[in-house]
């Protein structure tokens, strides 16, 4: 049965971690994110690439350096050092719990002092079939904000909400600087108005709390 009511929100992301206390300490020191990010203890088997990345979009390179620097100091591992590119400036780290985070800006020069302010949190789901996954999410009420052929789909998100997007799994792994191979749990639960359900690539959604 088709769902006609728009339920585009992603209100929270729950990362499943081995050591809850250690993860709480890391994220408080590294990024200082608010209620959109939650943590849950889990011993579910997971090996290699988990099929998703999280991105923090910020206003300028100095803020990228500040956030990546604090993450590295708190115990993260650098996958791609922060550097300029044709699209802006950014870098990629893997946190001690195994989650891959990208911190980036479209700006190439600082316009003021570095801050710790995050403009957007973007959830990039690596999928095998962009067309099928796009159709699945649109069928559940998600509105497409941007679509690039069979490569990338971004859905609408309101202020303060996590921005969901789809990317080809292999391309996403390459962008993160890791092998696309991986097995086991995604170690991620997505909270939003559309849940509960599991999508074609095994990503679990739960009803927003």
Short mmCIF file of C-alpha atoms in Angstrom, two decimals:
data_model
loop_
_atom_site.label_atom_id
_atom_site.label_comp_id
_atom_site.label_asym_id
_atom_site.label_seq_id
_atom_site.Cartn_x
_atom_site.Cartn_y
_atom_site.Cartn_z
CA UNK A 1 0.00 0.00 0.00
CA UNK A 2 1.43 3.37 -0.99
CA UNK A 3 2.21 5.88 1.73
CA UNK A 4 0.97 9.35 0.83
CA UNK A 5 1.93 11.38 3.92
CA UNK A 6 5.38 12.96 3.65
CA UNK A 7 7.60 11.60 6.41
CA UNK A 8 10.97 12.93 5.40
CA UNK A 9 12.54 13.43 8.80
CA UNK A 10 15.60 11.71 10.18
CA UNK A 11 15.47 12.83 13.78
CA UNK A 12 18.30 10.78 15.25
CA UNK A 13 21.08 8.33 14.50
CA UNK A 14 21.97 5.57 16.95
CA UNK A 15 25.45 4.10 16.66
CA UNK A 16 25.84 0.64 18.14
CA UNK A 17 29.18 0.38 19.93
CA UNK A 18 31.16 -2.20 21.88
CA UNK A 19 32.17 0.11 24.74
CA UNK A 20 29.39 2.58 25.56
CA UNK A 21 31.32 4.62 28.14
CA UNK A 22 34.35 4.98 25.86
CA UNK A 23 32.17 6.04 22.91
CA UNK A 24 30.33 8.62 25.03
CA UNK A 25 33.65 10.10 26.11
CA UNK A 26 34.98 10.15 22.54
CA UNK A 27 32.02 11.91 20.95
CA UNK A 28 31.79 14.50 23.72
CA UNK A 29 35.47 15.34 23.24
CA UNK A 30 35.60 15.06 19.44
CA UNK A 31 32.46 16.65 18.04
CA UNK A 32 30.16 17.66 20.90
CA UNK A 33 27.04 16.77 18.90
CA UNK A 34 23.56 17.14 20.33
CA UNK A 35 20.50 14.87 20.49
CA UNK A 36 20.71 13.82 16.83
CA UNK A 37 23.49 11.38 17.76
CA UNK A 38 22.77 8.55 20.18
CA UNK A 39 24.83 5.59 21.32
CA UNK A 40 23.79 2.06 22.24
CA UNK A 41 25.84 -0.86 23.49
CA UNK A 42 25.92 -3.81 21.09
CA UNK A 43 28.02 -6.89 20.50
CA UNK A 44 26.71 -7.53 16.98
CA UNK A 45 29.38 -8.87 14.63
CA UNK A 46 30.64 -6.34 12.10
CA UNK A 47 33.73 -6.49 9.92
CA UNK A 48 35.10 -4.06 7.33
CA UNK A 49 33.09 -1.29 5.67
CA UNK A 50 29.69 -0.86 7.31
CA UNK A 51 28.09 0.61 4.22
CA UNK A 52 27.56 4.18 5.42
CA UNK A 53 29.42 7.34 6.36
CA UNK A 54 28.46 10.40 8.36
CA UNK A 55 29.42 13.89 7.23
CA UNK A 56 29.65 17.11 9.18
CA UNK A 57 29.23 20.13 6.91
CA UNK A 58 30.80 23.29 8.31
CA UNK A 59 31.40 26.86 7.19
CA UNK A 60 35.16 27.11 6.67
CA UNK A 61 38.48 25.19 6.62
CA UNK A 62 39.50 26.30 10.12
CA UNK A 63 36.43 24.62 11.56
CA UNK A 64 37.23 21.44 9.61
CA UNK A 65 40.71 21.42 11.13
CA UNK A 66 39.34 22.08 14.61
CA UNK A 67 36.87 19.18 14.53
CA UNK A 68 39.25 16.72 12.85
CA UNK A 69 41.99 17.73 15.26
CA UNK A 70 39.85 17.08 18.32
CA UNK A 71 38.70 13.75 16.89
CA UNK A 72 42.30 12.63 16.33
CA UNK A 73 43.29 13.76 19.82
CA UNK A 74 40.38 11.74 21.26
CA UNK A 75 41.53 8.57 19.49
CA UNK A 76 40.21 8.61 15.90
CA UNK A 77 42.32 7.35 12.98
CA UNK A 78 42.93 9.46 9.89
CA UNK A 79 41.69 7.90 6.64
CA UNK A 80 42.15 11.01 4.49
CA UNK A 81 44.01 14.02 5.91
CA UNK A 82 42.21 17.34 5.50
CA UNK A 83 43.10 18.88 2.15
CA UNK A 84 41.82 21.22 -0.56
CA UNK A 85 40.01 19.83 -3.58
CA UNK A 86 38.00 21.26 -6.47
CA UNK A 87 34.84 21.17 -4.31
CA UNK A 88 36.27 22.69 -1.13
CA UNK A 89 38.20 21.38 1.87
CA UNK A 90 37.75 18.30 4.02
CA UNK A 91 39.11 15.13 5.58
CA UNK A 92 37.94 11.71 6.77
CA UNK A 93 38.48 9.87 10.06
CA UNK A 94 37.44 6.55 11.56
CA UNK A 95 36.36 6.77 15.18
CA UNK A 96 37.37 4.18 17.82
CA UNK A 97 33.93 2.53 17.52
CA UNK A 98 34.51 2.01 13.77
CA UNK A 99 32.23 4.71 12.32
CA UNK A 100 33.57 6.72 9.38
CA UNK A 101 33.12 10.51 9.60
CA UNK A 102 33.86 13.13 6.97
CA UNK A 103 34.23 16.79 7.95
CA UNK A 104 34.02 19.19 5.02
CA UNK A 105 33.26 22.68 3.77
CA UNK A 106 32.62 24.12 0.32
CA UNK A 107 34.72 27.17 1.28
CA UNK A 108 38.42 27.21 0.44
CA UNK A 109 39.41 30.13 2.69
CA UNK A 110 38.57 31.14 6.24
CA UNK A 111 36.40 34.22 6.68
CA UNK A 112 36.77 34.42 10.47
CA UNK A 113 37.99 32.57 13.56
CA UNK A 114 37.51 28.80 13.61
CA UNK A 115 34.43 27.60 15.50
CA UNK A 116 32.98 24.26 16.56
CA UNK A 117 29.66 24.91 14.83
CA UNK A 118 28.22 22.21 12.54
CA UNK A 119 25.83 23.39 9.82
CA UNK A 120 24.50 19.97 8.76
CA UNK A 121 24.84 16.29 9.59
CA UNK A 122 24.55 14.15 6.46
CA UNK A 123 23.92 10.40 6.52
CA UNK A 124 25.24 8.77 3.35
CA UNK A 125 23.90 5.25 2.83
CA UNK A 126 25.93 3.10 0.46
CA UNK A 127 23.49 1.13 -1.70
CA UNK A 128 23.85 -1.45 -4.44
CA UNK A 129 21.05 -0.14 -6.68
CA UNK A 130 20.46 3.61 -6.57
CA UNK A 131 17.28 3.43 -8.67
CA UNK A 132 15.67 0.71 -6.55
CA UNK A 133 16.63 2.39 -3.27
CA UNK A 134 15.40 5.78 -4.47
CA UNK A 135 12.08 4.21 -5.46
CA UNK A 136 11.85 2.50 -2.06
CA UNK A 137 12.35 5.73 -0.09
CA UNK A 138 10.12 7.85 -2.32
CA UNK A 139 7.43 5.22 -1.81
CA UNK A 140 7.70 5.84 1.91
CA UNK A 141 7.15 9.56 1.54
CA UNK A 142 10.66 10.94 1.20
CA UNK A 143 10.95 13.94 -1.12
CA UNK A 144 13.97 14.12 -3.42
CA UNK A 145 16.01 17.32 -3.08
CA UNK A 146 18.78 16.40 -5.52
CA UNK A 147 19.40 13.48 -7.87
CA UNK A 148 22.46 12.84 -10.04
CA UNK A 149 21.82 10.06 -12.56
CA UNK A 150 22.43 6.65 -11.00
CA UNK A 151 25.12 7.94 -8.65
CA UNK A 152 23.63 10.07 -5.88
CA UNK A 153 20.26 10.96 -4.35
CA UNK A 154 19.69 13.48 -1.57
CA UNK A 155 16.38 13.77 0.28
CA UNK A 156 14.84 16.87 1.82
CA UNK A 157 15.43 17.59 5.49
CA UNK A 158 14.14 20.29 7.78
CA UNK A 159 16.14 22.53 10.13
CA UNK A 160 17.88 20.53 12.84
CA UNK A 161 17.27 17.22 11.08
CA UNK A 162 19.86 14.82 9.73
CA UNK A 163 20.03 14.98 5.92
CA UNK A 164 19.69 11.48 4.35
CA UNK A 165 21.32 10.62 1.04
CA UNK A 166 22.08 7.58 -1.13
CA UNK A 167 25.40 6.85 -2.82
CA UNK A 168 26.70 3.80 -4.64
CA UNK A 169 28.39 1.59 -2.07
CA UNK A 170 31.69 1.21 -3.91
CA UNK A 171 31.87 4.92 -4.69
CA UNK A 172 31.14 5.78 -1.06
CA UNK A 173 33.89 3.48 0.18
CA UNK A 174 36.34 5.01 -2.31
CA UNK A 175 35.38 8.51 -1.17
CA UNK A 176 36.06 7.44 2.43
CA UNK A 177 39.39 5.86 1.54
CA UNK A 178 38.50 2.28 2.52
CA UNK A 179 37.78 -1.07 0.86
CA UNK A 180 34.08 -1.62 0.00
CA UNK A 181 34.22 -5.13 1.50
CA UNK A 182 32.36 -5.69 4.74
CA UNK A 183 30.10 -8.17 6.51
CA UNK A 184 27.80 -8.26 9.49
CA UNK A 185 25.84 -5.52 11.19
CA UNK A 186 25.76 -1.93 9.93
CA UNK A 187 25.94 -0.92 13.61
CA UNK A 188 23.46 1.88 12.84
CA UNK A 189 19.79 2.46 13.65
CA UNK A 190 18.04 5.44 12.02
CA UNK A 191 15.24 7.16 13.95
CA UNK A 192 12.53 9.00 12.03
CA UNK A 193 8.90 9.46 11.19
CA UNK A 194 8.95 6.74 8.55
CA UNK A 195 10.02 3.87 10.82
CA UNK A 196 10.09 1.08 11.69
CA UNK A 197 11.32 -0.76 8.60
CA UNK A 198 14.46 -2.21 7.02
CA UNK A 199 15.51 -0.95 3.60
CA UNK A 200 16.76 -3.07 0.65
CA UNK A 201 20.38 -2.78 1.84
CA UNK A 202 19.63 -3.85 5.40
CA UNK A 203 19.62 -0.44 7.09
CA UNK A 204 17.25 -0.49 10.05
CA UNK A 205 14.88 2.36 10.86
CA UNK A 206 12.91 2.78 14.08
CA UNK A 207 10.10 5.16 14.99
CA UNK A 208 11.29 8.51 16.30
CA UNK A 209 11.27 8.70 20.08
#
